[in-house]
Coordinates of C-alpha atoms in Angstrom, one line a residue:
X1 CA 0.3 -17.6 13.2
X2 CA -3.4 -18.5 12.7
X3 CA -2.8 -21.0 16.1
X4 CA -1.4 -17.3 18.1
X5 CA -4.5 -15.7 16.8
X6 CA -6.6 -18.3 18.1
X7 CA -5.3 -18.8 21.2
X8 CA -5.0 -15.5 22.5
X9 CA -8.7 -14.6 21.5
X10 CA -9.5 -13.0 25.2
X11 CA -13.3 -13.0 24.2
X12 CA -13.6 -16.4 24.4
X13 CA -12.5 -16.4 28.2
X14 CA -15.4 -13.5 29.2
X15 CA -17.8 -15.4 26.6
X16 CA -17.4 -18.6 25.6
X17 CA -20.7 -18.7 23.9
X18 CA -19.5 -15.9 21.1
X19 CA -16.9 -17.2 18.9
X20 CA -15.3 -15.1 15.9
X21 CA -18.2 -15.2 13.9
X22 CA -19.8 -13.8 16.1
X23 CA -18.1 -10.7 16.3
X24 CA -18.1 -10.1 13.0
X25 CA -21.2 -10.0 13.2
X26 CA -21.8 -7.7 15.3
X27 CA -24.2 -4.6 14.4
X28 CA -21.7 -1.6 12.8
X29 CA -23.2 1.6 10.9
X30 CA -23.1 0.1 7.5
X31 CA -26.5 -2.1 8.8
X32 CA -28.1 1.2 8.8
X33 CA -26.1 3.5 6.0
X34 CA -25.4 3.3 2.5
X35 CA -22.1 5.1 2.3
X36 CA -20.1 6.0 -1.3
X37 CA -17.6 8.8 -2.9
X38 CA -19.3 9.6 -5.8
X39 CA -17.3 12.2 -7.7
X40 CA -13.8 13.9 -7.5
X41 CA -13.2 17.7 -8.8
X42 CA -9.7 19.5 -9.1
X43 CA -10.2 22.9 -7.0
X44 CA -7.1 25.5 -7.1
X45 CA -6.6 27.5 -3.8
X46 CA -5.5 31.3 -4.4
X47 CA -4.0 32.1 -1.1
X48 CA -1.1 34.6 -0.9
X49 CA -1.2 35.1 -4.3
X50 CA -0.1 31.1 -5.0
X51 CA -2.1 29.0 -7.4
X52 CA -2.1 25.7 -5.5
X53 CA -4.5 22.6 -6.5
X54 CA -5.9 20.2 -4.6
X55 CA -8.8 17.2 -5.1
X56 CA -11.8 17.0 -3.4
X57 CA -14.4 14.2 -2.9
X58 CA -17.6 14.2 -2.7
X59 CA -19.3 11.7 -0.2
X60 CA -22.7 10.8 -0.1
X61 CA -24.7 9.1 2.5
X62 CA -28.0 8.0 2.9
X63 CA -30.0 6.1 5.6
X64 CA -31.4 2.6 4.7
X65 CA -32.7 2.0 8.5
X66 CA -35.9 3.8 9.7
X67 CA -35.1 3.5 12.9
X68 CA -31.9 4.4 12.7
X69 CA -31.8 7.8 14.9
X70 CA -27.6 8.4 15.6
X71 CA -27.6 10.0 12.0
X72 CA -27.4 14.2 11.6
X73 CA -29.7 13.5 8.4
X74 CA -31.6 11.0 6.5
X75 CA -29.5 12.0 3.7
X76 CA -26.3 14.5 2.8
X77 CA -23.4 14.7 0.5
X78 CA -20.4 16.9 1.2
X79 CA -16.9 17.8 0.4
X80 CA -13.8 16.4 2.1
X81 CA -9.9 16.7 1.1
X82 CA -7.6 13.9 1.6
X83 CA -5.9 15.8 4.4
X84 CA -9.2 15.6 6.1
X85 CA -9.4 11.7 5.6
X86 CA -5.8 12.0 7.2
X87 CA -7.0 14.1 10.2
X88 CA -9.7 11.5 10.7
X89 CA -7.6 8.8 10.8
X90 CA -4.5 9.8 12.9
X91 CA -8.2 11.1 15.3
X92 CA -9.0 7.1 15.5
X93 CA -5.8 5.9 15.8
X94 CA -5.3 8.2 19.2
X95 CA -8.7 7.5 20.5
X96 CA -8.7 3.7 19.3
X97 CA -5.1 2.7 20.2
X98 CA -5.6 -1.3 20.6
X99 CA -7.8 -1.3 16.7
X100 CA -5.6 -2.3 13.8
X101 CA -7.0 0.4 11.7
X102 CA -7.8 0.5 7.8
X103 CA -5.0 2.8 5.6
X104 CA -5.8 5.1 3.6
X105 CA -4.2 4.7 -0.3
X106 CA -1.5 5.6 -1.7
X107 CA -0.4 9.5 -1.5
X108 CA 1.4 9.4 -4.2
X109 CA 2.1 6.3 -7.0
X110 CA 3.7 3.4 -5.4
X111 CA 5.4 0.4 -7.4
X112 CA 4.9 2.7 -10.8
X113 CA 6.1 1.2 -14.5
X114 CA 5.8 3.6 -17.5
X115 CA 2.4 3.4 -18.5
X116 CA 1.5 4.1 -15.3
X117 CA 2.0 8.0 -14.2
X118 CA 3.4 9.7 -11.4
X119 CA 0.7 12.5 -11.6
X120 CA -1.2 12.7 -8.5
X121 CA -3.9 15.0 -10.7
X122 CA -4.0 11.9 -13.8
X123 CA -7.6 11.3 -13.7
X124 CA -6.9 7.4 -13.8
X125 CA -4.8 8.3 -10.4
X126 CA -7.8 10.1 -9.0
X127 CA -10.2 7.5 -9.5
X128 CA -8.0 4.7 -8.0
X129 CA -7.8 6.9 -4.9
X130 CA -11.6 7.8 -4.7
X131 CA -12.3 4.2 -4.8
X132 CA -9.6 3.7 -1.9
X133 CA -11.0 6.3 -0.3
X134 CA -15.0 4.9 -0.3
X135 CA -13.0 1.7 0.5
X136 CA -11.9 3.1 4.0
X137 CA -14.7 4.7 4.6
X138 CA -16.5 1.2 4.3
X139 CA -14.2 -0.6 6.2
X140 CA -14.0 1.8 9.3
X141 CA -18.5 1.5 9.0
X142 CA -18.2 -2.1 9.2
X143 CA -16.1 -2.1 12.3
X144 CA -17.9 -2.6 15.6
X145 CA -16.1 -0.1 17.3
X146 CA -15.1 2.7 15.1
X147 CA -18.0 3.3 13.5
X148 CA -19.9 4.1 16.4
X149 CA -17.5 7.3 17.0
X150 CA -19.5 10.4 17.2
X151 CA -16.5 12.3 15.2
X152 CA -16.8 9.6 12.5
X153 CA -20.5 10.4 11.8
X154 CA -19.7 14.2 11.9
X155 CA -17.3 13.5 9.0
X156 CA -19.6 11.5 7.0
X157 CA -22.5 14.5 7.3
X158 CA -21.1 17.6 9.4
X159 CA -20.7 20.3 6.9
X160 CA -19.5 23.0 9.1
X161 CA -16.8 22.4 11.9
X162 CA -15.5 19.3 12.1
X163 CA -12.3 19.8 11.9
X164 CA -12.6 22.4 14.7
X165 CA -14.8 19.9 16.8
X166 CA -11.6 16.9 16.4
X167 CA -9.3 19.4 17.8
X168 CA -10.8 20.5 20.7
X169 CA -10.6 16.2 22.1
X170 CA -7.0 17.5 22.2
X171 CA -5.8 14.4 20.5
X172 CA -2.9 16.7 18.9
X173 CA -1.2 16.9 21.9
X174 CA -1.7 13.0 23.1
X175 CA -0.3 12.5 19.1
X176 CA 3.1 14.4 20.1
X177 CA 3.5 13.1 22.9
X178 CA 2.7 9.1 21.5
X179 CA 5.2 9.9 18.5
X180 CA 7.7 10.8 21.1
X181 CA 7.5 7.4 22.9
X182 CA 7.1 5.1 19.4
X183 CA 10.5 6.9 18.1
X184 CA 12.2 5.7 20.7
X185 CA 13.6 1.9 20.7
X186 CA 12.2 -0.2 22.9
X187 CA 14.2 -3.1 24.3
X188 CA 11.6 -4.6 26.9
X189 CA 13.1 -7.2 29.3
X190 CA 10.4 -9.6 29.4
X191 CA 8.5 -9.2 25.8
X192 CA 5.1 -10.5 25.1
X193 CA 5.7 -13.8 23.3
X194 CA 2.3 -13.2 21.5
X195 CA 2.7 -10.1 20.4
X196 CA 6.5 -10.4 19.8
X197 CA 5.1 -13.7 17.6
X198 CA 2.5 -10.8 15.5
X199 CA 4.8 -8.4 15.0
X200 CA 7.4 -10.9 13.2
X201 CA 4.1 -11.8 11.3
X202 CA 3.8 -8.5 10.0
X203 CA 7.1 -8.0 9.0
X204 CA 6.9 -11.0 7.2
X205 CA 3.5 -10.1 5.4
X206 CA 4.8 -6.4 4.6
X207 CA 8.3 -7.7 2.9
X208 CA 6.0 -10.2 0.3
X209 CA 3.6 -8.3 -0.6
X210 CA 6.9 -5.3 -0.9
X211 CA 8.3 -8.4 -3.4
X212 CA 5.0 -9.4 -4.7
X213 CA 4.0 -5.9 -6.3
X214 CA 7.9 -5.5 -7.1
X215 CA 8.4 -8.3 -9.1
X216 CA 4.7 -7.8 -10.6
X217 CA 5.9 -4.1 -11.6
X218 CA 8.7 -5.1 -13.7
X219 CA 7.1 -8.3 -15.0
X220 CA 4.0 -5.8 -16.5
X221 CA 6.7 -3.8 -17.5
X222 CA 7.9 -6.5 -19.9
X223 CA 4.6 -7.6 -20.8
X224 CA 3.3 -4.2 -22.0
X225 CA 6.1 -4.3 -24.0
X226 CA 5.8 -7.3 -25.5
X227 CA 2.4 -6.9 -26.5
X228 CA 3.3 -3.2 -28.0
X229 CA 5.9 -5.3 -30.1
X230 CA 3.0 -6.8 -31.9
X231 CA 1.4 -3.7 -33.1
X232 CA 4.7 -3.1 -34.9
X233 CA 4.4 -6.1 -36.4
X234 CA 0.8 -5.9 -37.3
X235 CA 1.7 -2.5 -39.2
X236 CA 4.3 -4.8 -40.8
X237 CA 1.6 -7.2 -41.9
X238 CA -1.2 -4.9 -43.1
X239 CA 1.9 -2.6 -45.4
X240 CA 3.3 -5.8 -46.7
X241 CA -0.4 -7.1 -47.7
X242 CA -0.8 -4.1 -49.7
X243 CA 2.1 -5.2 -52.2
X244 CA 1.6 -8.8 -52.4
X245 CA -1.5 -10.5 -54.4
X246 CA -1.1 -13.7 -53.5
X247 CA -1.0 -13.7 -49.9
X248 CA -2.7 -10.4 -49.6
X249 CA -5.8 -11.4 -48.0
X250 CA -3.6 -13.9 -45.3
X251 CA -1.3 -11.0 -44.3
X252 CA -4.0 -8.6 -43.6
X253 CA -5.5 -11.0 -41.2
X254 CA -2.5 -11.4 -39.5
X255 CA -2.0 -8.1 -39.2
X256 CA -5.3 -7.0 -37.9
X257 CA -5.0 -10.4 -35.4
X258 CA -1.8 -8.4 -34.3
X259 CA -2.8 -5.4 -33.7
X260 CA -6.3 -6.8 -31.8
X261 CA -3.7 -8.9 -29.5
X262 CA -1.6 -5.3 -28.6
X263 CA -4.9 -3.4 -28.2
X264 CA -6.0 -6.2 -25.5
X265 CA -3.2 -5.5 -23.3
X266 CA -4.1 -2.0 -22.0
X267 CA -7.3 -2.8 -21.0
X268 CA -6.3 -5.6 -18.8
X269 CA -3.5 -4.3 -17.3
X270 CA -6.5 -1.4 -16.0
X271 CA -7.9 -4.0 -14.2
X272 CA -4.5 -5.4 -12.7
X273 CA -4.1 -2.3 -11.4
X274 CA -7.0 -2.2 -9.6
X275 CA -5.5 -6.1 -8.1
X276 CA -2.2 -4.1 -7.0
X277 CA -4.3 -1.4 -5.4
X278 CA -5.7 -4.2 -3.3
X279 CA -2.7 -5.8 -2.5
X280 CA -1.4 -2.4 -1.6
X281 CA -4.1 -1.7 0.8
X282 CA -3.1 -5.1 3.0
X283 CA 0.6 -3.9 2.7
X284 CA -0.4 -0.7 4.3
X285 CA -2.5 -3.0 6.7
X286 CA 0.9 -5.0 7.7
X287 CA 2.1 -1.3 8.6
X288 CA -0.9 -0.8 10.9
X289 CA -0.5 -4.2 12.5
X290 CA 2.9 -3.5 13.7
X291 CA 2.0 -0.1 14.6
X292 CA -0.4 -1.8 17.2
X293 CA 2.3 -4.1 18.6
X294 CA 4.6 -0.4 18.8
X295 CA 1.9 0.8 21.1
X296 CA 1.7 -1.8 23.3
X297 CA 5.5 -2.3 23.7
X298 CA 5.1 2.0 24.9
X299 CA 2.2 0.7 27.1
X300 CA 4.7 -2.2 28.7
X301 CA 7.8 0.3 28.6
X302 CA 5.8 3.1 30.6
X303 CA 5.1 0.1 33.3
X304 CA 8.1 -1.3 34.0
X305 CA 9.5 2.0 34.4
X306 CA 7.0 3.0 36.8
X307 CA 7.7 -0.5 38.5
X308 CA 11.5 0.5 38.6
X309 CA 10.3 3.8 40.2
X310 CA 8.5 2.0 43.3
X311 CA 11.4 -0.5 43.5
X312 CA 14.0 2.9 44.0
X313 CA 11.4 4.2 46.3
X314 CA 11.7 1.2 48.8
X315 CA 15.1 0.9 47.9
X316 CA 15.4 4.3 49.6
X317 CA 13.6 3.6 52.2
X318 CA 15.2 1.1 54.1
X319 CA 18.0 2.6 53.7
X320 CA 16.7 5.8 55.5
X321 CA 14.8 3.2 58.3
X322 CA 18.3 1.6 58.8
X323 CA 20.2 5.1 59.1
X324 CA 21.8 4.4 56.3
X325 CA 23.6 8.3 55.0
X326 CA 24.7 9.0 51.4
X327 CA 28.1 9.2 50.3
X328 CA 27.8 13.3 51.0
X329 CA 26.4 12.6 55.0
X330 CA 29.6 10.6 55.3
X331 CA 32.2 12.4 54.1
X332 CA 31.3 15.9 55.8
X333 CA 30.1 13.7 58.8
X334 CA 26.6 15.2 59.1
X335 CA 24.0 12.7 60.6
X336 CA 20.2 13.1 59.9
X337 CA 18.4 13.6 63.4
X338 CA 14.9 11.3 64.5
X339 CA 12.8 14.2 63.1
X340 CA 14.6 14.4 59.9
X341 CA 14.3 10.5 59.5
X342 CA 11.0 10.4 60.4
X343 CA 10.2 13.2 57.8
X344 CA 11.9 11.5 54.8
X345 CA 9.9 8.6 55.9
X346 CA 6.8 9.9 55.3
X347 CA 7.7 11.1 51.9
X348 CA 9.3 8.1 50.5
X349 CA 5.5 6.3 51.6
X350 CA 3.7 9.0 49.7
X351 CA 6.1 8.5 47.0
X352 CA 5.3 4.6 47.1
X353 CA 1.7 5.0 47.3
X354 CA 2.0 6.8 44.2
X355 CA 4.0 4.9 42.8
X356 CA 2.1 1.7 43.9
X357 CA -1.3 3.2 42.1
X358 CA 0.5 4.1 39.1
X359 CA 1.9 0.8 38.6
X360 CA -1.8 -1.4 39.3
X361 CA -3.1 1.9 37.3
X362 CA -0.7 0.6 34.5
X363 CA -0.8 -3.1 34.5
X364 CA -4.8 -3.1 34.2
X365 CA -4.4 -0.5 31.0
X366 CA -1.5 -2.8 29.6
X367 CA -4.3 -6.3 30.0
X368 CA -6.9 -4.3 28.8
X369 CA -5.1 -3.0 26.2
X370 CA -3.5 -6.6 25.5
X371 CA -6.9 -8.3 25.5
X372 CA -9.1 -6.2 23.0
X373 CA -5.4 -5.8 20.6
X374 CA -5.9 -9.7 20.1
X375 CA -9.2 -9.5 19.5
X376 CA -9.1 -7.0 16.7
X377 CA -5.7 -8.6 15.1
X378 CA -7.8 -11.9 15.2
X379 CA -10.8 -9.8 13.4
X380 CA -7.8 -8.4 11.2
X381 CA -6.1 -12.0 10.4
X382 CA -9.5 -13.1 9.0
X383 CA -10.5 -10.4 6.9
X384 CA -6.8 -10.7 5.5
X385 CA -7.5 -14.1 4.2
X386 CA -11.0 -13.9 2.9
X387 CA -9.4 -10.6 0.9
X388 CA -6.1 -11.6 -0.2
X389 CA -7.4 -15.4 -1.3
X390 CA -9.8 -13.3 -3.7
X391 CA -7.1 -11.0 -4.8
X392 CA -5.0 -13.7 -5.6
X393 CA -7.4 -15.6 -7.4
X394 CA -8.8 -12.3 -9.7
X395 CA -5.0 -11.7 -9.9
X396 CA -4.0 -15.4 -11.9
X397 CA -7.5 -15.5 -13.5
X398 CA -6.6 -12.3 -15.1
X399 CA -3.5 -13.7 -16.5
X400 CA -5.6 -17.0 -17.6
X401 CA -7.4 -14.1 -19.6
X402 CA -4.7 -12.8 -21.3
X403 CA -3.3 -16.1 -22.6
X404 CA -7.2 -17.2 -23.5
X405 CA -6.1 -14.4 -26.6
X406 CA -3.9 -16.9 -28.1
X407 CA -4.4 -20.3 -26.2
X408 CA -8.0 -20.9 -25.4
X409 CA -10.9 -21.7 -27.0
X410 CA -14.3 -22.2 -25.4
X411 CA -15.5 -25.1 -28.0
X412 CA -12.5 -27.2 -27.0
X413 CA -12.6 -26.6 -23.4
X414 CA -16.6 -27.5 -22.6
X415 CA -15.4 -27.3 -18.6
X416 CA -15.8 -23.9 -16.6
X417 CA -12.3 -22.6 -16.4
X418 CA -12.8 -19.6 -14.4
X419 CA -14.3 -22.0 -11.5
X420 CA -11.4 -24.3 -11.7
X421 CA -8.6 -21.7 -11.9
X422 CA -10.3 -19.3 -8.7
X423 CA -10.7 -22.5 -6.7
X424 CA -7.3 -23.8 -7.6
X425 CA -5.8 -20.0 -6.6
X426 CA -8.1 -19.6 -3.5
X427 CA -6.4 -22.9 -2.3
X428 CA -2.7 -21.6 -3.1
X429 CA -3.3 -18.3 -2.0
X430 CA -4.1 -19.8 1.7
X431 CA -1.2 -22.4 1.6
X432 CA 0.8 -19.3 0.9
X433 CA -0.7 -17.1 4.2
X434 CA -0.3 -20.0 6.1
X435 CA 2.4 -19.4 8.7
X436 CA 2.7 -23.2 9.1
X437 CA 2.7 -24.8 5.4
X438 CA 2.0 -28.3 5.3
X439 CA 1.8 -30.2 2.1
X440 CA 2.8 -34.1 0.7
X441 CA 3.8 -34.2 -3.1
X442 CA 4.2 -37.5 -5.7
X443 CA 5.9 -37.6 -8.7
X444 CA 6.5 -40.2 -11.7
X445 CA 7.8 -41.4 -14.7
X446 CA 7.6 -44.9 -16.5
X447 CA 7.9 -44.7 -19.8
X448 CA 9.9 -48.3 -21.4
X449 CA 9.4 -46.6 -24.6
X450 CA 12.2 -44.5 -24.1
X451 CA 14.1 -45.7 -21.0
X452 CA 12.9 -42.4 -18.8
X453 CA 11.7 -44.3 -15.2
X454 CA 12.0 -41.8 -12.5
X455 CA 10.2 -41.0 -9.4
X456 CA 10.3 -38.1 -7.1
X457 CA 8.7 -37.9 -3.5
X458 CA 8.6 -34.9 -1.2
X459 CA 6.8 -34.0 2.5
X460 CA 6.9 -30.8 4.4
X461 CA 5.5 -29.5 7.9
X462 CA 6.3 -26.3 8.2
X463 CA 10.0 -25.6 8.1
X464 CA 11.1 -28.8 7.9
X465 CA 11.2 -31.2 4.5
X466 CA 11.8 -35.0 3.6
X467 CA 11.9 -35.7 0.2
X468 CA 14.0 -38.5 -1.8
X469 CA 13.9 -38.9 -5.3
X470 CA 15.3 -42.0 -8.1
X471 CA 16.7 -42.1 -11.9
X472 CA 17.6 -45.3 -13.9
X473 CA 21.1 -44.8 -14.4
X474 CA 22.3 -45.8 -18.1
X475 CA 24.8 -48.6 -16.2
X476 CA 21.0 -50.4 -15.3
X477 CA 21.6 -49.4 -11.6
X478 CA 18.8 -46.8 -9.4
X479 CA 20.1 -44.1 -8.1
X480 CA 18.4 -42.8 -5.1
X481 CA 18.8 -39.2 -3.4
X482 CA 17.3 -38.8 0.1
X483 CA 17.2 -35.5 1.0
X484 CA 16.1 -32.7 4.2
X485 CA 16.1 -29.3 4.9
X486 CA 15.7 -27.2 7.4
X487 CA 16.2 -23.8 8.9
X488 CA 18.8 -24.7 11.4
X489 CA 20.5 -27.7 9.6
X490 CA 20.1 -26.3 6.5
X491 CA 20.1 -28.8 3.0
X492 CA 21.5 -32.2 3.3
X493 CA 21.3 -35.4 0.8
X494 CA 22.5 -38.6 0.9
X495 CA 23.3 -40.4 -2.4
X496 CA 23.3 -44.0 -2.8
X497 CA 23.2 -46.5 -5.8
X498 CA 20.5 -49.9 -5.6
X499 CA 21.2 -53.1 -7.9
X500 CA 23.8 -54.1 -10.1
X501 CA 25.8 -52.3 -12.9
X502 CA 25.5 -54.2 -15.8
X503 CA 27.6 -52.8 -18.4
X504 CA 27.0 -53.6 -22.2
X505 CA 29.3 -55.6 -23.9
X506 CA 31.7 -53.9 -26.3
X507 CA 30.8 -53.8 -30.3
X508 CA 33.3 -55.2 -31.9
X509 CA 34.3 -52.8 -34.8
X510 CA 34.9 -54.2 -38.5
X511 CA 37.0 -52.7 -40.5
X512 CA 35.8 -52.6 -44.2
X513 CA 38.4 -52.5 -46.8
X514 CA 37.1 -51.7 -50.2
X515 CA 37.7 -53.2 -53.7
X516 CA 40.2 -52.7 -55.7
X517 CA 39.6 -50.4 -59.0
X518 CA 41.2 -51.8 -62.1
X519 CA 41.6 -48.7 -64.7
X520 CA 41.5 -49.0 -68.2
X521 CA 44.9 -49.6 -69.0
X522 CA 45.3 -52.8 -67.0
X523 CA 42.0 -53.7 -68.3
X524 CA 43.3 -53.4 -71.5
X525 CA 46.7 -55.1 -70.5
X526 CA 45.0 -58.2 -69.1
X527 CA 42.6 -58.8 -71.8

């Protein structure tokens, strides 16, 4: 995936002196603002007599350039709802069709076990969302592009009349009309290989991360329960200490130990929430990534349908230059005189030339659409992998952190094992985004002590794998298994056996045959 990024990178053909870096670099408004969501209040609306509630945000802003002059004001703070953060975003995605755009969270409570609640008002909820929410609003005033929208900055510091000023663009009736196409199935005849190639991608990305947070759901599920298990037992502990002298002091500790390890559990699973909240934001992102792709497949639909158009319009043309009458002409035997001809003529030109302009018209929207869509999925594909390699990483040093409870202690272990654990996880995390994994693995055993010898050898480049591996039969023979797989051939192994079977020679077994018992009475007899 990371080579389709790179080779369809368009800026590099009108600039070859700016790479990627580059445009990341390039100035956006959060060079010039400090932008944060402070605060969230419950508000109840009264309308026609109905209690409804809603949350509000409070977003402040505050200029850190002096010669910054595209602000409203040096400083504000206002109010938005999360139906306004909605309206600004369906706004962008309209105006900025080509940008993979940055989701908003979760609505409502996604992946959900039981200590987690389905309340949209919890205040735990609230505060996850107000820190999506300031996390959107960062990431849309660190792109290039979007944050230089006018409507953008009106949001950020327009008290009065926004919303009123985003509907008058009329991008409510461009939204109908782009839902109408993107519902439809498209079926293109010749499809973009690229983009086909990026949309696969992102149906790929959104069904791990769908099994990623799944599987971490339940497994959280278990391990809440687990730990909640201890602080029974700790009770167990501290009522049995209170009847037994002996060991009185001992079962106390254990029982306060217990209960310390339960109470550690709730904390820490705060703070893997926050982990799944990121991992939720780059499965939303997946979404917007094949929303992009959507578009452009519209874009490609709308052209060859126009090209079809001028195609009928010649069509219908020569047949009207060769005198050439419909099925109707000929069966009621009316003929079309010079005049007439000459007349349809004419129209089926204009009809071309319109045609003809709405095709080039269409062609240059679909390459300029096609050329800055890579260019933002490239920005896109590396932001994904700085973000989700230090996910990933915060994610498995967290669960380092629970086990340090029981397993780990800092005298024993002089290295730094946060270091060591985020490096390892920052290089699994990107073997695991790689499209094209690529890795060579060793393995043995020799141990004459007890007869284990084994070795184990495996290779793989991207879908394909060699690997073999040997055992030391009992029989004194090696057998070896050579093995590949594949996705179109699938798992196959070839068993063989190397040097001779020496079997051991048979024990002979000895019967014993005890001695005879003389009793008393033929003791007695004898003697």
């Amino acid at each position: 995936m990371e080579e389709v990024f790179q080779n369809g990178n368009y800026q590099r053909e009108a600039n070859a002196n700016m790479n990627a870096m580059e445009t990341r670099k390039e100035d956006c408004l959060l060079d010039h603002m400090e932008i944060s969501i402070v605060e969230a209040e419950k508000r109840a609306n009264r309308a026609l007599n109905l209690r409804e509630f809603y949350t509000v945000y409070l977003i402040e802003t505050k200029v850190t350039d002096p010669d910054f002059k595209n602000a409203l004001t040096r400083i504000s703070s206002l109010w938005r709802r999360y139906t306004e953060f909605e309206l600004l975003r369906a706004y962008l995605e309209i105006s900025y069709p080509y940008i993979v755009l940055p989701p908003l969270p979760e609505k409502k409570v996604l992946y959900a076990w039981q200590k987690v609640t389905t309340d949209t008002f919890d205040p735990d909820f609230v505060d996850r969302r107000r820190a999506g929410l300031e996390n959107f609003l960062i990431r849309v005033a660190s792109h290039p592009i979007l944050s230089r929208d006018e409507h953008f900055m009106g949001f950020l510091q327009q008290t009065d009349g926004w919303r009123e000023s985003v509907k008058e663009t009329g991008y409510l009736q461009i939204a109908e009309s782009k839902l109408k196409a993107l519902s439809v199935a498209v079926r293109l005849r010749k499809p973009d290989k690229r983009f086909e190639t990026i949309k696969n991608y992102g149906i790929e990305l959104q069904n791990n991360l769908c099994n990623l947070l799944r599987v971490r759901a339940r497994l959280v599920e278990k391990q809440h329960s687990l730990y909640k298990l201890h602080a029974n037992y700790g009770r167990v502990f501290s009522e049995w200490s209170a009847i037994e002298k002996g060991i009185g002091d001992e079962l106390q500790k254990s029982g306060h130990y217990l209960d310390s390890l339960a109470a550690t559990i709730d904390t820490t699973l705060e703070e893997e929430e926050l982990i799944a909240d990121q991992l939720k934001e780059w499965l939303f992102g997946a979404s917007a990534l094949q929303a992009v792709v959507r578009r452009r497949e519209a874009l490609q639909l709308a052209k060859d349908e126009a090209h079809d158009a001028l195609t009928t319009a010649f069509e219908q043309k020569d047949k009207v230059m060769q005198g050439k009458t419909g099925l109707m002409s000929r069966l009621f035997g009316s003929v079309d005189t010079e005049e007439v001809r000459e007349l349809k003529i004419l129209q089926l030109e204009q009809r071309i030339a319109q045609h003809d302009e709405t095709v080039k018209q269409m062609d240059e929207d679909l390459k300029s659409f096609s050329i800055k869509a890579i260019m933002d999925i490239d920005r896109f594909q590396h932001q994904k992998i700085v973000d989700l390699k230090e996910t990933l990483a915060a994610y498995c040093v967290l669960q380092f952190k629970i086990s340090s409870h029981r397993t780990y202690h800092p005298h024993r272990h002089p290295y730094n094992l946060h270091s060591s654990i985020k490096s390892f996880m920052q290089h699994l995390a990107l073997e695991l985004l790689e499209s094209h994994p690529k890795y060579t693995f060793n393995y043995g055993v020799h141990d004459p002590h007890t007869g284990d010898v084994k070795t184990q050898h495996e290779m793989r480049d991207g879908d394909v794998v060699h690997g073999s591996y040997s055992v030391n039969e009992p029989d004194g023979s090696v057998r070896i298994v050579e093995y590949t797989a594949d996705d179109h051939n699938g798992f196959n192994a070839v068993v063989k056996k190397v040097g001779p079977a020496i079997h051991p020679k048979p024990v002979p077994i000895v019967k014993y045959v005890s001695p005879a018992h003389f009793n008393s009475y033929d003791y007695e007899k004898h003697y």
